[in-house]
Amino acid sequence: MNIIEIKDLRKDYPLGATIVPALRGVDLAVEEGEFMSVIGPSGSGKTTLLNIIGCIDHATAGSVKIAGSEITALDDRAVTDIRLHRIGFIFQTFNLIPVLDVLENIEFPLLLMKRPAAEARRRAEKLAEEVGLSSYVRHRPAELSGGQRQRVAIARALVTAPAIVLADEPTANLDSVTGASILELMREMNAVEKTTFVFSTHDAGVLRYARRIVRIKDGLIEKEPVAA
Amino acid sequence: MLLLRLALRNLLRQKRRNLMLGSAMAIGVAILVTAGSFSAGVSDIMFNKIMRFITGHVAVRFNERGGVMREIFRDRGRILAAVQGDPLIEEWYESVAMFARAIGNGKSDNIILVGMDASKGEATRADWEASFRLVEGDWASLVDGTLENPAVFSQEKARSLNVKMGDVVRVRFRDMFGQDQAARLTVAGIMRNDNIFMQPVVFLELERCKRVLGYRPHETASLSLQLKDARRDAAAVAARLHARLAPGTAVIPASAGGRPVRLYGYRSDPGSREKLLASLRLKAGSQERALRRDGVLVPEGLAAALRLSPGGKLKVSWPRKFGEGPAEASLTVSAVYAGGPPGAPVLLNDRLFYGLYYPDLPAVPSDPDPPAGWAALLSPEWTLLERTFTTEDYKKKYQEIARDKHRGTTVDVSTMYETASDILKLEHVLNVITLSAVLILFFIILLGVVNTLRMTIRERTREIGTARAIGMQRRDVRDLFLLETLLLTVFSSAAGVLAGFGAMALISAPVFHPKDNPLGMLLVDGRVYFLPTFAGIAASVLLIIAIALATAWFPARRAAAMSPAQALRHYG
Ligand SMILES: Nc1ncnc2c1ncn2[C@@H]1O[C@H](COP(=O)(O)OP(=O)(O)OP(=O)(O)O)[C@@H](O)[C@H]1O
Ligand SMILES: [Mg+2]
């Protein structure tokens, strides 16, 4: 079953008097449990695509179905709810909440879901252990290295057991060794939790981790080669 | 809970900025609390300390037969009946006071003799004792039967009269009837007070004071009412009292030559006079004589039975309401009439009538009603003056009394709003000052909150985007910023209230000794007086919170409305 189904997706950004076409008719289907990479040069539309899949940006035209339901017509409230319950985000710049410590950052989405505090805490502790941060749970983001921060972000993205995790250039701000360990961790999570992963990169080096590769250029998806 | 934790931590994050804004708010609250408490203190002094002793919150004043000096009403019980049992009235006082010249040991000075009601309850007594503290003697000696007119003097007067405890002070005064009188007082107590209004006051026990001044026990000078909530109820109580004091028709149920006969006054103003003449026929005597100030109109039947004609003497007597034995009078007949009111009463010019009626009030007959349809032409028991609502009108009313306009005893119900409006204006001024402080604060907080929030939101744009991407609803983002503002305001207000109390303690620490400065009346025990009230402080705090939340609302909503994608892309 396709967890993501995109048809003729277009996205134009208004820029002063002109418009910038960032996506110009994208068709894409992602199956449940995939570990897929979107690769393309800078400015090709990767972030835009992930943002639309992640329901944080609106499509200009076309259809986007997440787990079978069309999201392009939903209001902000419903779309926010989908983000909370079905999607996990991992950002290039980690984007942790600076006033919360590691555990609090990880449990944050659960508390937004109004889960009981004790249950949220237990689950956050488990995730912290899985990403290897058990001894750092009381640290604030400012007291962590880049790799550690991204691990926190991964734990936060997975804590709600979402259907899809979207990672926009998760390794771009990390050195290659740390980046590799992050991708290993993501692949492990994909294997263990059966979560669908979509991550973007412009670094051909990370491609060997992907099981499926989609190339994007100038807002269009290039013909897919057979998955590795 | 989550929002609260976030809000608290975010507040701590921008320590310097929030400390600045918080201090501004705290200073604002401190100013509001201090100004409000000062205002409340001044009102308290005015309403509960000064007003109460000067005029009362509501006062009933009497001027017998319209005489400016003749402050006397002959039927104390009648008036008290109208006052007692009114739930809005906390306490009533008979106020009896008189200017007098006092002669001490080789020195003399002006004083005001004031009666103090010792028959009131313990609470009132305690109140008095708290308001006027004795440095020598005690209040109980005011009712000491072994002393001749024991009296309490202020320190200032004791000094200026050169008297000490136990000395005799002679006083001379002109009584309400214009007679010169003298009396002897014994210094039984010396009080200290910083309120310059109270310095010339010499207290005597009420009953003795009345006796000294020439009032009989059933008579009174004027009545002061103290209300539970003066500001709210003064007008209503006055209106109610005014309605209850509507007079009936005055009648003297007399006997003349063994026959019962009723004596009525007729109203001598030109309009009523005309109507009277039109409704009866003169059998003997002239119209002109009948209408003179000593006019006595005798009905035909009585004139025939007693063989009376104009110039003849009519002897009448009547039972008195107060005192033993009948009262008597001898009237010179001016005219004999036929027709007129049923019951054939003797009709007297109101000047003559009231001269008989008031000094020896007659016992009330079993059927006191006037002949039907005649009430408008006959003299009332007293003249109830119209209520006035401004000082202007009030003064006019008393100018009319001074012009000898009224024949009967005038009864006037007034509130402090007419009689002491000058003092009350001060309160108004204070309110304006407080209001200006509020306005200035309003702008400081407005600017502070908007600016701080704008900066904060710009700095935290990416964070907002992250939280929204993770699944935080718009409403929660807005509430988070409102909550941060609320917390800051609540903490600042708490600090501000403490600072306000500190400021008040500081301001009221020094003791002043104003001598002739009228501002001295705003001091209590020589100190600036504050009366912080829970309601006042709560109102100030709520006001600041409301202002802060209202100003935070728009930036907070704008932050919530940002598109998450846009927010995540934000640089800075
Ligand atoms: N808010 C915006 N307003 C105008 N144009 C935009 C906006 N966001 C993106 N674009 C444009 O849309 C196109 C796609 O941008 P996008 O960020 O998706 O590229 P990307 O593939 O993620 O690039 P990178 O690898 O550098 O992150 C670019 O040409 C970019 O200039
Ligand atoms: Mg990008």
XYZ file of C-alpha atoms and ligand atoms in Angstrom, chain A residues 43 45-48 92 168-169 200, ligand 2:
10
model
C 17.502 24.726 -5.401
C 12.940 21.605 -4.837
C 13.811 18.945 -2.236
C 12.843 20.985 0.788
C 9.705 22.153 -0.932
C 19.121 19.837 8.826
C 15.574 17.228 5.135
C 19.318 16.887 4.672
C 16.705 14.417 1.094
Mg 16.655 22.304 1.022
